[in-house]
Coordinates of C-alpha atoms in Angstrom, one line a residue:
Chain A
V1433 CA 90.6 -197.3 -318.9
P1434 CA 87.0 -196.6 -319.7
A1435 CA 85.4 -198.6 -322.5
T1436 CA 84.3 -195.4 -324.2
P1437 CA 86.6 -192.3 -324.2
P1438 CA 85.3 -189.1 -322.6
A1439 CA 83.4 -187.0 -325.2
L1440 CA 84.8 -183.6 -326.0
L1441 CA 82.4 -180.8 -325.0
G1442 CA 83.2 -177.1 -325.0
C1443 CA 82.2 -175.0 -322.0
D1444 CA 80.1 -172.7 -324.3
D1445 CA 78.4 -175.6 -326.1
P1446 CA 74.6 -175.6 -325.8
E1447 CA 74.7 -178.9 -324.0
S1448 CA 77.1 -177.5 -321.4
E1449 CA 75.0 -174.5 -320.9
A1450 CA 71.8 -176.6 -320.5
A1451 CA 73.6 -178.7 -318.0
A1452 CA 74.8 -175.6 -316.1
E1453 CA 71.3 -174.2 -316.1
A1454 CA 70.0 -177.4 -314.5
A1455 CA 72.9 -177.3 -312.0
V1456 CA 72.3 -173.7 -311.0
S1457 CA 68.6 -174.3 -310.6
Y1458 CA 69.3 -177.3 -308.4
I1459 CA 71.9 -175.3 -306.3
N1460 CA 69.5 -172.4 -305.7
G1461 CA 66.6 -174.8 -305.0
H1462 CA 68.5 -176.6 -302.3
S1463 CA 70.1 -173.6 -300.7
H1464 CA 68.5 -172.4 -297.4
H1465 CA 70.4 -169.2 -296.7
G1466 CA 71.6 -166.1 -298.3
Y1467 CA 71.0 -165.2 -301.9
K1468 CA 70.3 -166.8 -305.2
F1469 CA 73.4 -167.3 -307.4
A1470 CA 73.6 -166.8 -311.1
L1471 CA 76.0 -168.5 -313.6
N1472 CA 79.0 -166.4 -314.4
R1473 CA 81.2 -168.9 -316.2
I1474 CA 81.5 -172.6 -316.9
E1475 CA 85.1 -173.3 -315.9
N1476 CA 85.3 -176.9 -317.1
V1477 CA 83.1 -179.7 -318.3
R1478 CA 83.8 -183.4 -318.7
V1479 CA 81.4 -186.0 -320.2
L1480 CA 81.5 -189.7 -319.6
P1481 CA 79.2 -191.6 -322.0
Q1482 CA 77.4 -194.4 -320.2
G1483 CA 75.3 -195.8 -323.0
P1484 CA 72.7 -194.8 -325.6
N1485 CA 71.2 -191.4 -324.5
N1486 CA 72.9 -191.7 -321.1
E1487 CA 75.9 -189.7 -319.9
I1488 CA 77.5 -188.4 -316.8
I1489 CA 78.6 -184.8 -316.9
F1490 CA 81.0 -183.1 -314.5
L1491 CA 80.8 -179.3 -314.3
E1492 CA 82.9 -176.7 -312.6
L1493 CA 80.9 -173.5 -312.3
D1494 CA 81.7 -170.0 -311.3
L1495 CA 78.6 -168.3 -309.9
L1496 CA 77.9 -164.8 -308.7
E1497 CA 75.6 -163.6 -305.9
T1498 CA 72.4 -161.8 -307.0
T1499 CA 70.2 -159.3 -305.1
C1500 CA 67.4 -161.9 -304.7
H1501 CA 67.2 -163.6 -301.4
I1502 CA 66.8 -167.3 -301.5
L1503 CA 63.3 -167.0 -300.2
S1504 CA 62.3 -164.6 -302.9
P1505 CA 59.8 -165.9 -305.5
T1506 CA 61.5 -163.8 -308.2
P1507 CA 62.7 -166.1 -311.0
L1508 CA 66.5 -166.2 -311.2
K1509 CA 66.5 -164.7 -314.7
N1510 CA 65.0 -161.5 -313.2
C1511 CA 67.5 -161.3 -310.4
T1512 CA 70.3 -158.7 -310.7
V1513 CA 73.9 -159.9 -310.2
R1514 CA 75.6 -157.8 -307.6
S1515 CA 78.1 -155.4 -309.0
F1516 CA 81.8 -155.6 -308.2
I1517 CA 81.7 -152.4 -306.1
E1518 CA 78.8 -153.9 -304.0
H1519 CA 81.5 -156.3 -302.7
A1520 CA 80.8 -159.2 -304.9
V1521 CA 80.5 -162.7 -303.6
E1522 CA 81.5 -165.6 -305.8
G1523 CA 80.5 -169.2 -305.6
D1524 CA 82.6 -172.1 -306.9
C1525 CA 80.7 -175.3 -307.5
D1526 CA 81.5 -178.8 -308.7
V1527 CA 78.4 -180.6 -310.0
K1528 CA 77.9 -184.1 -311.2
L1529 CA 74.8 -184.6 -313.4
Q1530 CA 73.3 -187.4 -315.4
R1531 CA 71.7 -186.8 -318.7
L1532 CA 69.3 -189.5 -319.5
D1533 CA 67.1 -189.3 -322.6
G1534 CA 67.9 -185.6 -322.7
K1535 CA 66.8 -184.9 -319.2
F1536 CA 69.3 -183.7 -316.6
S1537 CA 69.3 -184.7 -313.0
V1538 CA 71.9 -183.6 -310.4
L1539 CA 73.6 -186.5 -308.7
A1540 CA 76.0 -184.5 -306.5
S1541 CA 77.1 -180.9 -305.9
K1542 CA 79.6 -179.1 -303.7
C1543 CA 79.9 -175.3 -303.5
H1544 CA 82.1 -172.8 -301.7
S1545 CA 81.4 -169.1 -301.6
H1546 CA 83.8 -166.3 -300.8
A1547 CA 83.7 -162.5 -301.0
D1548 CA 86.1 -160.6 -303.1
S1549 CA 89.0 -159.1 -301.2
S1550 CA 88.5 -155.8 -299.5
E1551 CA 91.7 -154.5 -301.1
D1552 CA 90.2 -155.1 -304.6
I1553 CA 87.2 -153.0 -303.7
I1554 CA 89.2 -150.2 -302.1
Q1555 CA 91.5 -150.0 -305.1
L1556 CA 88.6 -149.4 -307.4
C1557 CA 86.3 -147.5 -305.1
P1558 CA 88.1 -146.1 -302.0
D1559 CA 84.9 -144.8 -300.3
C1560 CA 82.7 -147.8 -301.0
P1561 CA 81.4 -149.6 -298.0
L1562 CA 82.8 -153.1 -297.3
L1563 CA 81.1 -156.2 -296.2
A1564 CA 80.9 -156.5 -292.4
R1565 CA 80.6 -159.6 -290.2
L1566 CA 76.9 -160.5 -289.6
N1567 CA 77.6 -160.6 -285.9
N1568 CA 79.1 -157.2 -285.8
T1569 CA 77.6 -155.1 -282.9
E1570 CA 76.7 -152.2 -285.1
V1571 CA 75.1 -154.5 -287.7
L1572 CA 73.0 -156.3 -285.0
E1573 CA 71.9 -152.9 -283.5
T1574 CA 70.9 -151.7 -287.0
V1575 CA 68.8 -154.8 -287.7
T1576 CA 67.1 -154.6 -284.4
A1577 CA 66.4 -150.9 -284.8
A1578 CA 65.1 -151.3 -288.3
L1579 CA 62.8 -154.2 -287.5
N1580 CA 61.4 -152.3 -284.5
D1581 CA 60.9 -149.3 -286.6
H1582 CA 59.0 -151.2 -289.3
N1583 CA 56.9 -153.1 -286.8
S1584 CA 56.0 -149.9 -284.9
K1585 CA 54.9 -148.1 -288.1
T1586 CA 53.1 -151.0 -289.9
P1587 CA 49.7 -152.2 -288.8
G1588 CA 50.0 -155.6 -290.4
A1589 CA 51.4 -158.8 -289.0
Y1590 CA 54.3 -158.5 -286.5
L1591 CA 57.5 -159.5 -288.3
K1592 CA 60.3 -161.5 -286.8
L1593 CA 63.9 -161.8 -288.1
L1594 CA 64.7 -164.9 -290.0
E1595 CA 68.3 -164.2 -290.9
I1596 CA 70.7 -161.3 -291.8
G1597 CA 71.8 -161.7 -295.4
R1598 CA 74.3 -158.9 -295.8
A1599 CA 75.8 -156.0 -294.0
K1600 CA 78.1 -153.2 -295.0
I1601 CA 79.7 -150.5 -293.0
Q1602 CA 81.1 -147.3 -294.4
Y1603 CA 83.3 -145.0 -292.3
S1604 CA 84.1 -142.2 -294.6
P1605 CA 82.8 -139.5 -295.4
A1606 CA 80.0 -140.6 -293.1
H1607 CA 79.6 -143.5 -290.7
I1608 CA 76.8 -145.6 -292.2
V1609 CA 75.6 -149.2 -291.6
V1610 CA 73.6 -150.9 -294.4
V1611 CA 71.9 -154.2 -293.7
E1612 CA 69.7 -156.6 -295.5
F1613 CA 67.7 -159.3 -293.7
A1614 CA 64.9 -161.8 -294.3
V1615 CA 61.8 -161.7 -292.1
A1616 CA 58.7 -163.8 -291.5
A1617 CA 55.2 -162.9 -290.4
T1618 CA 53.9 -164.1 -287.0
N1619 CA 50.4 -164.8 -285.6
C1620 CA 50.4 -161.4 -283.8
S1621 CA 49.5 -158.0 -285.0
A1622 CA 52.0 -155.3 -284.3
E1623 CA 49.7 -154.0 -281.6
E1624 CA 49.4 -157.4 -279.9
A1625 CA 53.2 -157.8 -280.0
K1626 CA 53.6 -154.7 -278.0
D1627 CA 52.6 -156.5 -274.8
N1628 CA 54.6 -159.7 -275.3
A1629 CA 56.5 -160.1 -278.5
E1630 CA 58.2 -163.3 -277.3
A1631 CA 54.8 -165.1 -277.4
C1632 CA 54.3 -164.3 -281.1
Q1633 CA 54.9 -167.5 -283.1
L1634 CA 55.9 -167.7 -286.8
L1635 CA 52.9 -168.8 -288.9
P1636 CA 52.8 -172.4 -290.0
D1637 CA 54.5 -173.2 -293.2
D1638 CA 51.5 -173.1 -295.4
Q1639 CA 50.4 -169.7 -294.1
S1640 CA 53.6 -167.9 -293.5
N1641 CA 54.5 -164.7 -295.3
F1642 CA 58.2 -164.1 -295.9
G1643 CA 59.8 -160.9 -296.7
F1644 CA 63.0 -159.0 -297.1
C1645 CA 64.1 -155.7 -295.6
T1646 CA 66.8 -153.3 -296.4
A1647 CA 67.9 -150.6 -293.9
S1648 CA 70.5 -148.0 -293.6
R1649 CA 71.5 -146.3 -290.3
V1650 CA 73.6 -143.1 -290.3
I1651 CA 75.6 -142.9 -287.1
I1652 CA 77.8 -139.9 -287.9
P1653 CA 77.3 -137.0 -288.6
S1654 CA 73.6 -137.2 -287.7
K1655 CA 71.6 -140.2 -286.6
D1656 CA 69.1 -141.4 -289.2
L1657 CA 67.4 -144.6 -290.0
K1658 CA 65.7 -145.7 -293.2
V1659 CA 63.9 -149.0 -293.5
D1660 CA 62.1 -150.7 -296.4
C1661 CA 60.4 -154.1 -296.0
Q1662 CA 58.7 -156.0 -298.8
L1663 CA 56.6 -159.1 -298.1
Y1664 CA 56.8 -161.8 -300.7
G1665 CA 53.4 -163.3 -299.9
H1666 CA 52.4 -166.9 -299.8
Q1667 CA 55.1 -169.4 -300.2
V1668 CA 54.6 -173.1 -301.2
P1669 CA 56.7 -175.3 -299.0
T1670 CA 58.6 -178.3 -300.4
P1671 CA 56.6 -181.4 -299.3
A1672 CA 59.6 -183.5 -298.2
I1673 CA 61.3 -180.7 -296.2
P1674 CA 59.2 -178.2 -294.2
F1675 CA 60.1 -174.8 -295.4
L1676 CA 60.8 -173.2 -292.0
S1677 CA 62.8 -176.3 -290.9
R1678 CA 65.1 -175.7 -293.9
V1679 CA 65.4 -172.0 -293.1
F1680 CA 66.5 -172.7 -289.5
Q1681 CA 68.7 -175.6 -290.2
P1682 CA 72.3 -174.7 -289.2
T1683 CA 74.7 -175.2 -292.0
S1684 CA 78.4 -174.8 -292.6
V1685 CA 78.0 -172.8 -295.8
S1686 CA 80.0 -169.7 -295.7
Chain B
P684 CA 98.8 -200.4 -329.5
V685 CA 96.4 -198.2 -331.3
V686 CA 96.0 -196.0 -328.3
K687 CA 99.7 -195.7 -327.8
R688 CA 100.5 -194.7 -331.3
A689 CA 97.7 -192.0 -331.3
V690 CA 99.1 -190.5 -328.1
A691 CA 102.6 -190.5 -329.4
E692 CA 101.5 -188.8 -332.6
V693 CA 99.7 -186.1 -330.7
A694 CA 102.7 -185.5 -328.5
Q695 CA 105.0 -185.3 -331.5
R696 CA 102.7 -183.0 -333.3
D697 CA 102.6 -180.6 -330.4
K698 CA 106.4 -180.3 -330.5
V699 CA 106.5 -179.2 -334.1
P700 CA 106.5 -175.3 -334.4
H701 CA 103.4 -174.0 -336.0
P702 CA 103.8 -172.6 -339.5
V703 CA 103.5 -168.9 -340.1
G704 CA 99.8 -167.9 -340.2
F705 CA 98.7 -170.8 -338.2
V706 CA 95.7 -170.0 -336.0
S707 CA 95.3 -172.1 -332.9
P708 CA 91.9 -173.7 -332.5
P709 CA 89.7 -172.1 -329.8
L710 CA 90.1 -173.5 -326.3
L711 CA 87.1 -175.6 -325.2
C712 CA 87.2 -174.3 -321.6
P713 CA 86.8 -172.2 -319.6
G714 CA 83.7 -170.6 -321.2
K715 CA 82.7 -167.0 -321.6
V716 CA 82.4 -164.7 -318.6
R717 CA 78.8 -163.5 -318.4
H718 CA 79.2 -160.8 -315.9
F719 CA 82.7 -160.1 -314.5
K720 CA 85.6 -162.1 -313.2
I721 CA 86.6 -161.7 -309.6

């Protein structure tokens, strides 16, 4: 039995919201893949007082995927939450924080993400494209074609693929593949890469330019490809963990 | 003993039907949905 009983705190109380904001910031700051997540609902909160101005807070959070890639410098508050018909992805997180003298620090966090069921989307929007597997052949072909198309038409640095973030395939009324992927600039120009693209190396962490591309490829009725790539510009790496190392670290996050 | 009595009182109170016009206090959790619920 704890010496001090747990303090009652509502999920919509300002202290809970402040703790959740700190937790979401931590989660996005420590994620290496996919998109930034925004708070949708505080599911539960428990507070264990530890002493004067010192308490442990347990949060259960419901998050939603935004359109901002995790490498994007756009602040979370400016990121748009993906709509339900975009095939929303939800994140469930358990977070343990300490609040000491009014300052939050995250002690532990555990998150799982999952996409909404295809049946739910179809029920609301029968013709909406659904999320496809990132290793789907049509998805991979579309990403390759899009990146080649961009590199062949853009005189700047030759871009290489970092990761595919999202892919959707629509079969009716037209067969369309829509992809989103993160890219990084290399030490080659597009012209130099024509001879030997394999030799092009990603720029060191402190010089690298990251970017994000969206592309759509119509397969039926007529073949068409549209590509749009935006470079984020200079990124400041985290001193303790080299930025590219974090990007390429394999994880089990779904 | 103090803890036991308090727990018993709460349990007993919950068994008593609410009088007409009684408004339940708002639930502390979960909180409001900011966007939409999956």
